[in-house]
Amino acid sequence: MPWSLLIRGGTVIDGSGAPRQLLDVAVEGERIVAIAPELTGPADRVIEATGHVVAPGFIDAHSHSDLFYMGCPSSESKIRQGCTTEVVGMCSFSPAPIAPGRAESVRGWAGGIGASIDLAWESFGQYLDALRSVRPSINVAHFVGHGALRLATIGPDNRAVGPDDLRAMQRLLDEAMDAGAFGYSTGLVYAPSAYAGTEELVALARGIAKRGGLYFSHVRGESAMVEASIREAIRIGEESGAGVQIAHVKASGRENWGKMDAVLRLIDDARARGVDVSGDVYPYHAGSTKMDNLLPAWVHDGGLPKLLERLGDKSARRRIVEECVIDGERWGTISQGRIGFDEVLIATCRRRELEGLTLAALARQTGKVPAEALMDLLLEERATVGMVSFSQTLDNVAKVLAHPAIMIGSDSIGLSEGIGPKHGKPHPRMYGTFPRVLGEYARDRGLFSLETAVHKMTGMPAARLRLEARGLLRAGYAADIAVFDPTAVKDEATFQDPHHYAAGIPYVAVNGSLVVDGGRMRAAGTGRVLTPR
Ligand SMILES: [Zn+2]
């Protein structure tokens, strides 16, 4: 029988970190069946890969595509980077579980994303079935969000959990694990996840540690309190026995940039004493999230209706200004540190004409002081505004990228033309993360070898997640494959002009099917909802 696919003459970088080799790769159906020099035999399709690197498909260790699969199962902006798997359910957000009658609060929580989607599920298992039924083109490894667990049990309120609440959350977490979740995630700067104390998080982590589940942590603060926050995440792993992944490792705010070495040392020290801790990072010095996260946690107490009420209330606004505005020029938050109004971009917004403006420019345009312009914008847009914030430094980004326990996660969503996303100025990482690591950081700056770069986006996350037979090029492994030109691979998306697919990645196979073929996307729908080994 002929092979279904033969990739001939390429340079194999197998994902393990081992040196490159000239090898051919044969695929039969969904699996790699042979890797050897100069394979001969009939094949339905032959790709001549001379001058190209043949690597395992990349694994985005930190993604937020979850709800987007429902409208955009092709995840094109990820696939075109060579990604074949996304890890979602991050930063406390997941579309399930949803308690009966609570869909509206989940919708408000998801902001603009949830508005157009029929949240027609309750349990995590029902949601994963709905995800399978839309046939994503990319493999999906799903975590359950701590915020979703809280919303489904005690709602959006700012309060500590009692023993009954905790039991209810543990039951939902167990159900999610039974259905195929890899663990749970927090976003301790985001309501309602932020309302949890450490004990609650340790108790939940204990439940998953027994079954090999992981705790993925967007920590409590990435600015002034970054060291204490990393310590808390490590403590949760140490006390529960669960593996910990620190999400998008960073130090936000100019005044905190100097803390990066201490943060990495905390991770090194924990690893040295046997705590199972790792992290992920995106290769940019700006982050992106919903703009309402610039508001303190108390403003979110009770969910979206309460938030809007407070934004319309004079005394609440005064309190927000007192807490957040620093010398009129900057805004101070737990997640961003002290950030200038000229360092925050409006990325996506219902009023298209505002997209790409900084908050400082918006203030000038409207004749308001920046803090008022920010609060008015959130009120008028019902808190549905995406932002890009330049709160980090490139030196730190390189330092984190190079750390041996850090893998690559874009912290972004996958988009395609189908969902109508060619507007706005979303963070370029949704188009450029992986080619930027390969091109800019490995090839151009020589931060690490191409073998190391590929390992950080394939074998390393696959081992972390205990993915079955994925993340390496080996006979018997899933045929998730990226073929790229090491001299040409490049991110083309910029902050001012983000909607450009990466260059130099002509072929991508997901479970043996060519989803990018000669540089053209074919939404094959061959992705799988993965479950832990
Ligand atoms: Zn996050």
Short mmCIF file of C-alpha atoms and ligand atoms in Angstrom, two decimals:
data_model
loop_
_atom_site.label_atom_id
_atom_site.label_comp_id
_atom_site.label_asym_id
_atom_site.label_seq_id
_atom_site.Cartn_x
_atom_site.Cartn_y
_atom_site.Cartn_z
CA MET A 1 0.00 0.00 0.00
CA PRO A 2 1.39 3.46 -0.82
CA TRP A 3 2.08 5.93 1.94
CA SER A 4 -0.44 8.73 2.08
CA LEU A 5 2.31 11.34 2.36
CA LEU A 6 6.07 11.34 1.87
CA ILE A 7 8.12 14.40 2.87
CA ARG A 8 11.42 14.03 1.09
CA GLY A 9 14.84 15.69 1.33
CA GLY A 10 14.10 17.88 4.34
CA THR A 11 16.13 18.57 7.46
CA VAL A 12 14.40 16.91 10.38
CA ILE A 13 14.42 18.69 13.72
CA ASP A 14 12.57 16.11 15.73
CA GLY A 15 11.39 18.19 18.72
CA SER A 16 13.53 16.45 21.33
CA GLY A 17 16.26 19.08 21.17
CA ALA A 18 18.55 16.65 19.29
CA PRO A 19 20.63 17.96 16.37
CA ARG A 20 19.08 18.15 12.91
CA GLN A 21 19.42 15.31 10.43
CA LEU A 22 18.67 14.83 6.75
CA LEU A 23 15.76 12.39 6.82
CA ASP A 24 12.59 11.55 4.93
CA VAL A 25 9.26 11.24 6.73
CA ALA A 26 6.53 8.83 5.63
CA VAL A 27 2.93 9.13 6.79
CA GLU A 28 0.15 6.59 6.57
CA GLY A 29 -3.26 7.99 7.49
CA GLU A 30 -2.96 9.81 10.81
CA ARG A 31 0.44 8.45 11.84
CA ILE A 32 4.08 8.79 10.98
CA VAL A 33 5.18 5.30 9.90
CA ALA A 34 8.82 5.77 8.96
CA ILE A 35 11.64 8.28 9.37
CA ALA A 36 14.91 7.40 7.67
CA PRO A 37 17.38 8.66 5.06
CA GLU A 38 16.23 8.34 1.49
CA LEU A 39 12.99 6.45 1.92
CA THR A 40 11.81 4.88 -1.29
CA GLY A 41 8.33 3.66 -1.95
CA PRO A 42 5.11 4.76 -3.56
CA ALA A 43 3.22 7.63 -1.97
CA ASP A 44 -0.08 9.32 -2.87
CA ARG A 45 1.53 12.68 -2.24
CA VAL A 46 5.18 13.67 -2.19
CA ILE A 47 6.49 16.96 -0.80
CA GLU A 48 9.98 17.94 -1.84
CA ALA A 49 11.35 19.62 1.29
CA THR A 50 14.94 20.28 0.28
CA GLY A 51 16.23 23.35 2.09
CA HIS A 52 13.34 23.19 4.55
CA VAL A 53 13.08 22.09 8.15
CA VAL A 54 10.59 19.33 8.91
CA ALA A 55 9.46 19.61 12.54
CA PRO A 56 6.64 18.35 14.73
CA GLY A 57 3.61 20.65 14.54
CA PHE A 58 3.91 23.37 17.14
CA ILE A 59 1.98 23.26 20.37
CA ASP A 60 0.67 26.60 21.59
CA ALA A 61 1.06 26.02 25.33
CA HIS A 62 -1.20 28.93 26.20
CA SER A 63 -4.08 29.91 23.97
CA HIS A 64 -7.48 31.56 24.29
CA SER A 65 -9.25 30.23 21.20
CA ASP A 66 -11.88 28.31 23.22
CA LEU A 67 -15.09 30.09 22.26
CA PHE A 68 -13.68 31.11 18.90
CA TYR A 69 -13.69 27.52 17.66
CA MET A 70 -17.48 27.73 17.57
CA GLY A 71 -17.37 30.47 14.90
CA CYS A 72 -13.91 29.82 13.52
CA PRO A 73 -12.94 26.13 13.73
CA SER A 74 -10.09 26.62 11.23
CA SER A 75 -8.00 28.61 13.75
CA GLU A 76 -6.19 29.83 10.67
CA SER A 77 -3.87 32.40 12.21
CA LYS A 78 -2.45 29.63 14.44
CA ILE A 79 -2.27 26.87 11.83
CA ARG A 80 -0.39 29.15 9.45
CA GLN A 81 2.28 29.57 12.12
CA GLY A 82 2.81 25.81 12.06
CA CYS A 83 0.66 25.17 15.13
CA THR A 84 -1.18 21.88 15.23
CA THR A 85 -2.29 21.91 18.87
CA GLU A 86 -3.60 24.62 21.16
CA VAL A 87 -3.86 24.47 24.94
CA VAL A 88 -6.98 26.36 26.01
CA GLY A 89 -9.10 26.99 29.09
CA MET A 90 -6.40 29.35 30.35
CA CYS A 91 -6.27 32.22 32.85
CA SER A 92 -9.44 31.06 34.69
CA PHE A 93 -11.60 31.25 31.54
CA SER A 94 -13.37 28.24 30.06
CA PRO A 95 -16.78 28.07 28.40
CA ALA A 96 -17.87 25.27 30.77
CA PRO A 97 -19.16 24.18 33.17
CA ILE A 98 -22.22 26.43 33.24
CA ALA A 99 -24.77 26.01 36.01
CA PRO A 100 -28.42 25.80 34.93
CA GLY A 101 -29.75 29.33 34.40
CA ARG A 102 -26.31 30.93 34.67
CA ALA A 103 -25.52 31.26 30.94
CA GLU A 104 -26.10 35.02 31.06
CA SER A 105 -23.44 35.61 33.69
CA VAL A 106 -20.98 33.54 31.65
CA ARG A 107 -21.88 35.60 28.59
CA GLY A 108 -21.20 38.85 30.45
CA TRP A 109 -17.94 37.41 31.75
CA ALA A 110 -16.79 36.42 28.26
CA GLY A 111 -17.50 39.93 27.00
CA GLY A 112 -17.93 40.38 23.27
CA ILE A 113 -16.79 36.83 22.59
CA GLY A 114 -19.76 35.17 24.20
CA ALA A 115 -22.39 37.46 22.77
CA SER A 116 -22.99 35.66 19.50
CA ILE A 117 -22.59 32.09 20.67
CA ASP A 118 -25.29 29.73 21.79
CA LEU A 119 -23.92 28.40 25.07
CA ALA A 120 -25.91 25.20 24.64
CA TRP A 121 -24.21 23.08 27.26
CA GLU A 122 -23.90 22.75 30.99
CA SER A 123 -21.28 20.16 31.88
CA PHE A 124 -17.70 20.23 30.68
CA GLY A 125 -18.29 16.93 28.86
CA GLN A 126 -21.26 18.37 26.95
CA TYR A 127 -19.14 21.35 25.99
CA LEU A 128 -16.30 19.12 24.71
CA ASP A 129 -18.88 17.23 22.62
CA ALA A 130 -20.04 20.55 21.15
CA LEU A 131 -16.41 21.39 20.41
CA ARG A 132 -15.90 18.03 18.65
CA SER A 133 -19.01 18.61 16.58
CA VAL A 134 -17.64 21.83 15.02
CA ARG A 135 -14.60 19.84 13.79
CA PRO A 136 -11.70 22.16 14.59
CA SER A 137 -8.75 22.04 12.18
CA ILE A 138 -6.35 22.08 15.11
CA ASN A 139 -5.93 19.70 18.05
CA VAL A 140 -7.23 21.06 21.34
CA ALA A 141 -6.02 20.28 24.86
CA HIS A 142 -8.47 21.78 27.32
CA PHE A 143 -8.19 22.98 30.89
CA VAL A 144 -11.14 24.01 33.01
CA GLY A 145 -11.14 27.60 34.21
CA HIS A 146 -11.28 28.34 37.92
CA GLY A 147 -13.49 31.34 37.15
CA ALA A 148 -15.98 29.02 35.44
CA LEU A 149 -15.98 26.72 38.48
CA ARG A 150 -16.69 29.70 40.73
CA LEU A 151 -19.39 31.16 38.48
CA ALA A 152 -21.13 27.79 38.31
CA THR A 153 -21.16 27.36 42.09
CA ILE A 154 -21.18 30.64 44.00
CA GLY A 155 -21.61 33.11 41.13
CA PRO A 156 -19.71 36.33 40.42
CA ASP A 157 -19.57 37.60 43.99
CA ASN A 158 -16.49 38.58 45.93
CA ARG A 159 -16.56 36.17 48.84
CA ALA A 160 -14.63 33.30 50.34
CA VAL A 161 -15.88 29.75 49.76
CA GLY A 162 -17.44 27.66 52.51
CA PRO A 163 -16.96 23.88 52.80
CA ASP A 164 -20.12 23.18 50.75
CA ASP A 165 -19.05 25.59 48.01
CA LEU A 166 -15.65 23.97 47.85
CA ARG A 167 -17.19 20.49 47.61
CA ALA A 168 -19.41 21.70 44.77
CA MET A 169 -16.41 23.16 42.92
CA GLN A 170 -14.41 19.98 43.46
CA ARG A 171 -17.25 17.90 42.07
CA LEU A 172 -17.38 20.04 38.90
CA LEU A 173 -13.60 19.87 38.58
CA ASP A 174 -13.71 16.07 38.90
CA GLU A 175 -16.39 15.92 36.22
CA ALA A 176 -14.26 18.05 33.92
CA MET A 177 -11.24 15.81 34.53
CA ASP A 178 -13.37 12.73 33.80
CA ALA A 179 -14.45 14.36 30.54
CA GLY A 180 -10.87 15.03 29.44
CA ALA A 181 -9.58 18.23 31.05
CA PHE A 182 -5.83 18.38 31.65
CA GLY A 183 -6.19 20.31 34.90
CA TYR A 184 -7.42 23.71 35.97
CA SER A 185 -6.28 27.28 35.44
CA THR A 186 -6.51 30.47 37.44
CA GLY A 187 -6.46 34.12 36.43
CA LEU A 188 -5.91 35.65 39.83
CA VAL A 189 -6.13 39.20 38.48
CA TYR A 190 -9.52 38.45 36.89
CA ALA A 191 -12.85 38.36 38.68
CA PRO A 192 -14.15 36.02 39.98
CA SER A 193 -10.94 33.94 40.10
CA ALA A 194 -9.27 36.84 41.96
CA TYR A 195 -11.67 36.37 44.89
CA ALA A 196 -10.12 33.02 45.84
CA GLY A 197 -7.68 32.62 48.70
CA THR A 198 -4.64 30.36 48.44
CA GLU A 199 -6.30 27.61 50.52
CA GLU A 200 -9.12 27.26 47.99
CA LEU A 201 -6.59 26.86 45.19
CA VAL A 202 -4.53 24.31 47.10
CA ALA A 203 -7.65 22.26 47.88
CA LEU A 204 -8.65 22.16 44.21
CA ALA A 205 -5.10 21.34 43.12
CA ARG A 206 -5.01 18.42 45.58
CA GLY A 207 -7.99 16.91 43.85
CA ILE A 208 -6.31 16.93 40.44
CA ALA A 209 -2.80 16.04 41.65
CA LYS A 210 -3.98 12.51 42.44
CA ARG A 211 -4.85 12.00 38.80
CA GLY A 212 -1.85 13.71 37.26
CA GLY A 213 -3.68 16.97 36.53
CA LEU A 214 -1.84 20.27 36.18
CA TYR A 215 -2.39 23.67 37.72
CA PHE A 216 -1.82 26.46 35.15
CA SER A 217 -1.51 29.78 36.93
CA HIS A 218 -1.97 33.31 35.73
CA VAL A 219 -0.62 34.58 39.02
CA ARG A 220 -2.12 37.13 41.40
CA GLY A 221 0.01 40.02 40.25
CA GLU A 222 2.64 40.50 37.56
CA SER A 223 3.83 43.92 38.70
CA ALA A 224 4.61 45.15 42.24
CA MET A 225 3.66 41.81 43.80
CA VAL A 226 5.15 39.55 41.14
CA GLU A 227 7.60 37.75 43.44
CA ALA A 228 4.99 37.07 46.13
CA SER A 229 2.62 35.90 43.40
CA ILE A 230 5.11 33.44 41.90
CA ARG A 231 5.78 32.18 45.43
CA GLU A 232 2.06 31.58 45.91
CA ALA A 233 1.82 29.56 42.67
CA ILE A 234 4.82 27.47 43.68
CA ARG A 235 3.34 26.94 47.14
CA ILE A 236 0.11 25.66 45.57
CA GLY A 237 2.15 23.08 43.68
CA GLU A 238 4.30 22.20 46.65
CA GLU A 239 1.38 21.70 49.05
CA SER A 240 -0.91 19.91 46.62
CA GLY A 241 1.59 17.84 44.66
CA ALA A 242 0.20 19.10 41.35
CA GLY A 243 2.51 20.26 38.58
CA VAL A 244 2.45 24.05 38.16
CA GLN A 245 2.83 26.08 35.02
CA ILE A 246 3.33 29.84 35.41
CA ALA A 247 1.47 31.50 32.54
CA HIS A 248 3.15 34.19 30.41
CA VAL A 249 6.06 34.80 32.79
CA LYS A 250 6.76 38.53 32.99
CA ALA A 251 7.42 41.55 35.18
CA SER A 252 5.03 44.37 34.28
CA GLY A 253 5.65 48.05 34.83
CA ARG A 254 8.96 49.88 34.44
CA GLU A 255 9.45 49.94 38.21
CA ASN A 256 9.33 46.11 38.27
CA TRP A 257 11.50 45.21 35.29
CA GLY A 258 14.46 44.67 37.58
CA LYS A 259 12.62 41.82 39.34
CA MET A 260 12.84 39.39 36.43
CA ASP A 261 16.04 37.67 37.61
CA ALA A 262 14.54 37.14 41.05
CA VAL A 263 11.40 35.65 39.49
CA LEU A 264 13.39 33.17 37.41
CA ARG A 265 15.47 32.34 40.48
CA LEU A 266 12.28 31.49 42.40
CA ILE A 267 11.40 29.02 39.64
CA ASP A 268 14.94 27.57 39.61
CA ASP A 269 15.01 27.20 43.41
CA ALA A 270 11.62 25.47 43.45
CA ARG A 271 12.74 23.07 40.72
CA ALA A 272 15.96 22.39 42.61
CA ARG A 273 14.00 21.27 45.65
CA GLY A 274 11.79 19.01 43.55
CA VAL A 275 8.71 21.14 42.90
CA ASP A 276 7.32 20.43 39.45
CA VAL A 277 7.13 23.96 38.05
CA SER A 278 7.53 25.32 34.53
CA GLY A 279 6.27 28.29 32.56
CA ASP A 280 5.38 29.77 29.20
CA VAL A 281 6.01 33.07 27.46
CA TYR A 282 5.11 34.99 24.30
CA PRO A 283 7.89 36.78 22.36
CA TYR A 284 6.60 40.36 22.67
CA HIS A 285 6.96 43.15 25.22
CA ALA A 286 3.25 44.03 25.11
CA GLY A 287 0.36 42.07 26.55
CA SER A 288 -3.30 42.04 25.66
CA THR A 289 -6.51 41.50 27.55
CA LYS A 290 -9.94 43.08 28.00
CA MET A 291 -9.63 46.71 28.96
CA ASP A 292 -12.01 46.41 31.91
CA ASN A 293 -9.20 44.49 33.61
CA LEU A 294 -7.57 47.88 34.20
CA LEU A 295 -10.25 48.34 36.87
CA PRO A 296 -9.68 47.08 40.42
CA ALA A 297 -11.28 43.74 41.37
CA TRP A 298 -13.93 45.36 43.59
CA VAL A 299 -15.42 47.09 40.56
CA HIS A 300 -16.16 43.64 39.06
CA ASP A 301 -17.87 42.30 42.19
CA GLY A 302 -21.30 40.97 41.15
CA GLY A 303 -20.58 40.73 37.43
CA LEU A 304 -21.15 42.97 34.41
CA PRO A 305 -24.37 44.76 35.47
CA LYS A 306 -22.74 45.84 38.74
CA LEU A 307 -19.58 46.91 36.93
CA LEU A 308 -21.55 49.17 34.60
CA GLU A 309 -23.53 50.57 37.52
CA ARG A 310 -20.30 51.53 39.28
CA LEU A 311 -18.84 53.08 36.12
CA GLY A 312 -21.91 55.32 36.01
CA ASP A 313 -21.69 56.26 39.68
CA LYS A 314 -19.85 59.43 40.70
CA SER A 315 -18.50 58.27 44.03
CA ALA A 316 -17.38 54.89 42.67
CA ARG A 317 -15.56 56.68 39.86
CA ARG A 318 -13.87 58.94 42.38
CA ARG A 319 -12.69 55.90 44.32
CA ILE A 320 -11.35 54.26 41.13
CA VAL A 321 -9.41 57.42 40.28
CA GLU A 322 -8.00 57.65 43.82
CA GLU A 323 -6.81 54.04 43.66
CA CYS A 324 -5.48 53.96 40.12
CA VAL A 325 -4.30 57.31 38.83
CA ILE A 326 -0.67 58.14 39.50
CA ASP A 327 0.44 61.76 38.95
CA GLY A 328 -2.21 62.23 36.24
CA GLU A 329 -0.05 60.47 33.64
CA ARG A 330 -0.19 56.83 34.55
CA TRP A 331 -2.66 54.23 35.69
CA GLY A 332 -1.63 51.67 38.30
CA THR A 333 -3.07 48.15 38.36
CA ILE A 334 -2.10 44.82 39.78
CA SER A 335 -1.84 43.26 36.36
CA GLN A 336 -0.04 46.00 34.43
CA GLY A 337 1.94 47.87 37.04
CA ARG A 338 2.15 51.60 36.47
CA ILE A 339 1.35 52.11 32.83
CA GLY A 340 1.21 55.36 30.88
CA PHE A 341 -2.02 56.25 29.10
CA ASP A 342 0.13 56.49 25.97
CA GLU A 343 1.19 52.85 26.45
CA VAL A 344 -2.33 51.40 26.24
CA LEU A 345 -3.82 50.83 22.76
CA ILE A 346 -7.48 50.30 22.00
CA ALA A 347 -7.19 47.01 20.07
CA THR A 348 -10.79 46.08 19.37
CA CYS A 349 -13.90 48.09 19.96
CA ARG A 350 -17.43 48.37 18.53
CA ARG A 351 -16.57 51.88 17.32
CA ARG A 352 -14.00 50.93 14.69
CA GLU A 353 -12.66 54.47 14.41
CA LEU A 354 -11.18 54.21 17.91
CA GLU A 355 -9.16 51.08 17.19
CA GLY A 356 -5.43 51.74 17.21
CA LEU A 357 -5.71 54.88 19.37
CA THR A 358 -3.90 55.11 22.68
CA LEU A 359 -5.87 56.16 25.74
CA ALA A 360 -3.84 59.38 25.74
CA ALA A 361 -4.89 60.08 22.15
CA LEU A 362 -8.51 59.26 22.96
CA ALA A 363 -8.36 61.75 25.84
CA ARG A 364 -6.94 64.47 23.58
CA GLN A 365 -9.58 63.73 20.97
CA THR A 366 -12.45 63.93 23.44
CA GLY A 367 -11.05 66.79 25.53
CA LYS A 368 -11.20 64.71 28.71
CA VAL A 369 -8.58 63.79 31.27
CA PRO A 370 -7.35 60.27 30.42
CA ALA A 371 -8.92 58.53 33.44
CA GLU A 372 -12.36 59.90 32.55
CA ALA A 373 -11.87 58.98 28.90
CA LEU A 374 -11.03 55.41 29.95
CA MET A 375 -14.04 55.01 32.25
CA ASP A 376 -16.43 56.61 29.74
CA LEU A 377 -15.15 54.31 26.99
CA LEU A 378 -15.74 51.21 29.13
CA LEU A 379 -19.21 52.43 30.11
CA GLU A 380 -20.23 53.29 26.56
CA GLU A 381 -18.91 50.01 25.18
CA ARG A 382 -20.41 47.97 28.03
CA ALA A 383 -16.90 46.90 29.03
CA THR A 384 -16.30 45.15 25.70
CA VAL A 385 -13.00 46.68 24.63
CA GLY A 386 -9.79 44.78 23.84
CA MET A 387 -6.48 46.43 24.65
CA VAL A 388 -2.78 46.01 23.97
CA SER A 389 -0.54 47.31 26.75
CA PHE A 390 3.20 47.94 26.50
CA SER A 391 4.16 47.11 30.06
CA GLN A 392 7.25 44.92 29.61
CA THR A 393 10.80 45.12 28.27
CA LEU A 394 12.40 43.16 25.42
CA ASP A 395 15.47 42.31 27.51
CA ASN A 396 13.26 40.45 29.96
CA VAL A 397 11.35 38.76 27.14
CA ALA A 398 14.64 37.33 25.82
CA LYS A 399 15.69 36.26 29.30
CA VAL A 400 12.45 34.35 29.88
CA LEU A 401 12.45 32.83 26.38
CA ALA A 402 15.93 31.43 26.96
CA HIS A 403 15.15 29.87 30.35
CA PRO A 404 15.30 26.05 30.18
CA ALA A 405 11.93 25.51 31.93
CA ILE A 406 10.02 27.90 29.68
CA MET A 407 7.99 26.91 26.63
CA ILE A 408 6.14 29.00 24.04
CA GLY A 409 2.54 30.10 24.51
CA SER A 410 0.95 32.84 22.41
CA ASP A 411 -1.72 33.83 24.98
CA SER A 412 -3.94 34.65 21.99
CA ILE A 413 -6.78 33.41 19.83
CA GLY A 414 -6.78 31.85 16.38
CA LEU A 415 -8.64 33.84 13.76
CA SER A 416 -9.58 33.51 10.13
CA GLU A 417 -11.44 35.53 7.58
CA GLY A 418 -14.60 33.56 8.20
CA ILE A 419 -15.31 35.23 11.51
CA GLY A 420 -14.74 38.72 10.10
CA PRO A 421 -11.69 39.60 12.15
CA LYS A 422 -9.82 41.72 9.65
CA HIS A 423 -10.70 44.79 11.63
CA GLY A 424 -9.17 46.20 14.73
CA LYS A 425 -5.59 46.10 15.90
CA PRO A 426 -5.41 42.85 17.85
CA HIS A 427 -2.07 41.79 19.31
CA PRO A 428 0.21 40.52 16.51
CA ARG A 429 1.03 37.43 18.58
CA MET A 430 -2.10 35.75 17.22
CA TYR A 431 -0.40 35.71 13.81
CA GLY A 432 3.30 35.76 14.61
CA THR A 433 4.32 34.09 17.89
CA PHE A 434 5.96 30.90 16.58
CA PRO A 435 7.65 32.29 13.44
CA ARG A 436 8.93 35.16 15.60
CA VAL A 437 10.66 32.73 17.95
CA LEU A 438 12.12 30.78 15.00
CA GLY A 439 13.08 33.80 12.87
CA GLU A 440 13.77 36.78 15.08
CA TYR A 441 14.97 35.00 18.23
CA ALA A 442 16.69 31.81 17.00
CA ARG A 443 17.97 32.78 13.54
CA ASP A 444 18.47 36.57 13.68
CA ARG A 445 19.46 37.15 17.29
CA GLY A 446 20.96 33.71 17.96
CA LEU A 447 19.28 33.55 21.37
CA PHE A 448 19.21 29.74 21.08
CA SER A 449 19.58 27.06 18.42
CA LEU A 450 16.75 26.20 16.11
CA GLU A 451 16.68 22.78 17.79
CA THR A 452 16.04 24.45 21.16
CA ALA A 453 13.41 26.77 19.70
CA VAL A 454 11.56 23.82 18.14
CA HIS A 455 11.84 21.80 21.38
CA LYS A 456 10.24 24.66 23.34
CA MET A 457 7.22 24.53 21.03
CA THR A 458 6.91 20.75 20.56
CA GLY A 459 8.59 18.10 22.72
CA MET A 460 8.67 20.24 25.85
CA PRO A 461 4.96 21.13 26.02
CA ALA A 462 3.98 17.60 24.86
CA ALA A 463 5.91 16.09 27.77
CA ARG A 464 4.48 18.69 30.16
CA LEU A 465 0.93 17.80 29.16
CA ARG A 466 1.64 14.06 28.87
CA LEU A 467 0.27 14.04 25.34
CA GLU A 468 0.12 10.57 23.91
CA ALA A 469 2.52 10.11 20.96
CA ARG A 470 2.70 13.78 19.97
CA GLY A 471 5.30 16.53 20.01
CA LEU A 472 8.14 14.53 18.39
CA LEU A 473 8.79 13.20 14.92
CA ARG A 474 8.89 9.46 15.56
CA ALA A 475 7.44 6.43 13.85
CA GLY A 476 4.11 5.69 15.52
CA TYR A 477 3.53 9.31 16.52
CA ALA A 478 0.65 11.43 15.25
CA ALA A 479 1.47 13.05 11.91
CA ASP A 480 1.33 16.63 13.21
CA ILE A 481 4.03 18.23 11.07
CA ALA A 482 5.26 21.73 10.20
CA VAL A 483 7.56 22.35 7.23
CA PHE A 484 9.32 25.73 7.21
CA ASP A 485 12.13 27.50 5.43
CA PRO A 486 14.68 28.39 8.13
CA THR A 487 16.06 31.27 6.07
CA ALA A 488 12.65 32.80 5.34
CA VAL A 489 10.42 32.02 8.32
CA LYS A 490 9.21 35.34 9.66
CA ASP A 491 6.34 36.97 11.51
CA GLU A 492 4.73 39.64 9.34
CA ALA A 493 2.21 41.01 11.85
CA THR A 494 2.96 44.30 13.61
CA PHE A 495 1.13 46.24 16.31
CA GLN A 496 -0.15 48.86 13.86
CA ASP A 497 -0.80 46.39 11.04
CA PRO A 498 -1.43 42.99 12.60
CA HIS A 499 -3.53 41.09 10.07
CA HIS A 500 -0.76 39.29 8.20
CA TYR A 501 -0.03 35.60 8.18
CA ALA A 502 3.52 34.44 8.78
CA ALA A 503 5.93 33.83 5.90
CA GLY A 504 8.07 30.78 5.21
CA ILE A 505 5.79 27.96 6.45
CA PRO A 506 4.46 26.26 3.29
CA TYR A 507 3.15 22.98 4.73
CA VAL A 508 1.32 22.03 7.92
CA ALA A 509 -0.26 18.63 8.55
CA VAL A 510 -2.71 17.91 11.36
CA ASN A 511 -3.19 14.21 12.05
CA GLY A 512 -1.82 13.39 8.60
CA SER A 513 -3.98 15.82 6.62
CA LEU A 514 -2.36 18.78 4.91
CA VAL A 515 -4.10 21.83 6.34
CA VAL A 516 -1.61 24.26 4.81
CA ASP A 517 -0.54 23.04 1.39
CA GLY A 518 1.89 25.09 -0.65
CA GLY A 519 1.10 28.09 1.55
CA ARG A 520 -2.67 27.80 1.10
CA MET A 521 -5.07 27.01 3.90
CA ARG A 522 -7.47 24.11 3.58
CA ALA A 523 -9.67 23.82 6.67
CA ALA A 524 -9.56 20.06 6.91
CA GLY A 525 -11.36 19.67 10.22
CA THR A 526 -8.94 16.93 11.26
CA GLY A 527 -8.08 18.30 14.70
CA ARG A 528 -8.90 16.21 17.77
CA VAL A 529 -9.98 17.08 21.26
CA LEU A 530 -7.04 15.54 23.10
CA THR A 531 -7.16 13.88 26.49
CA PRO A 532 -4.27 13.26 28.89
CA ARG A 533 -2.46 9.96 28.78
ZN ZN B 1 -3.38 35.24 31.42
#
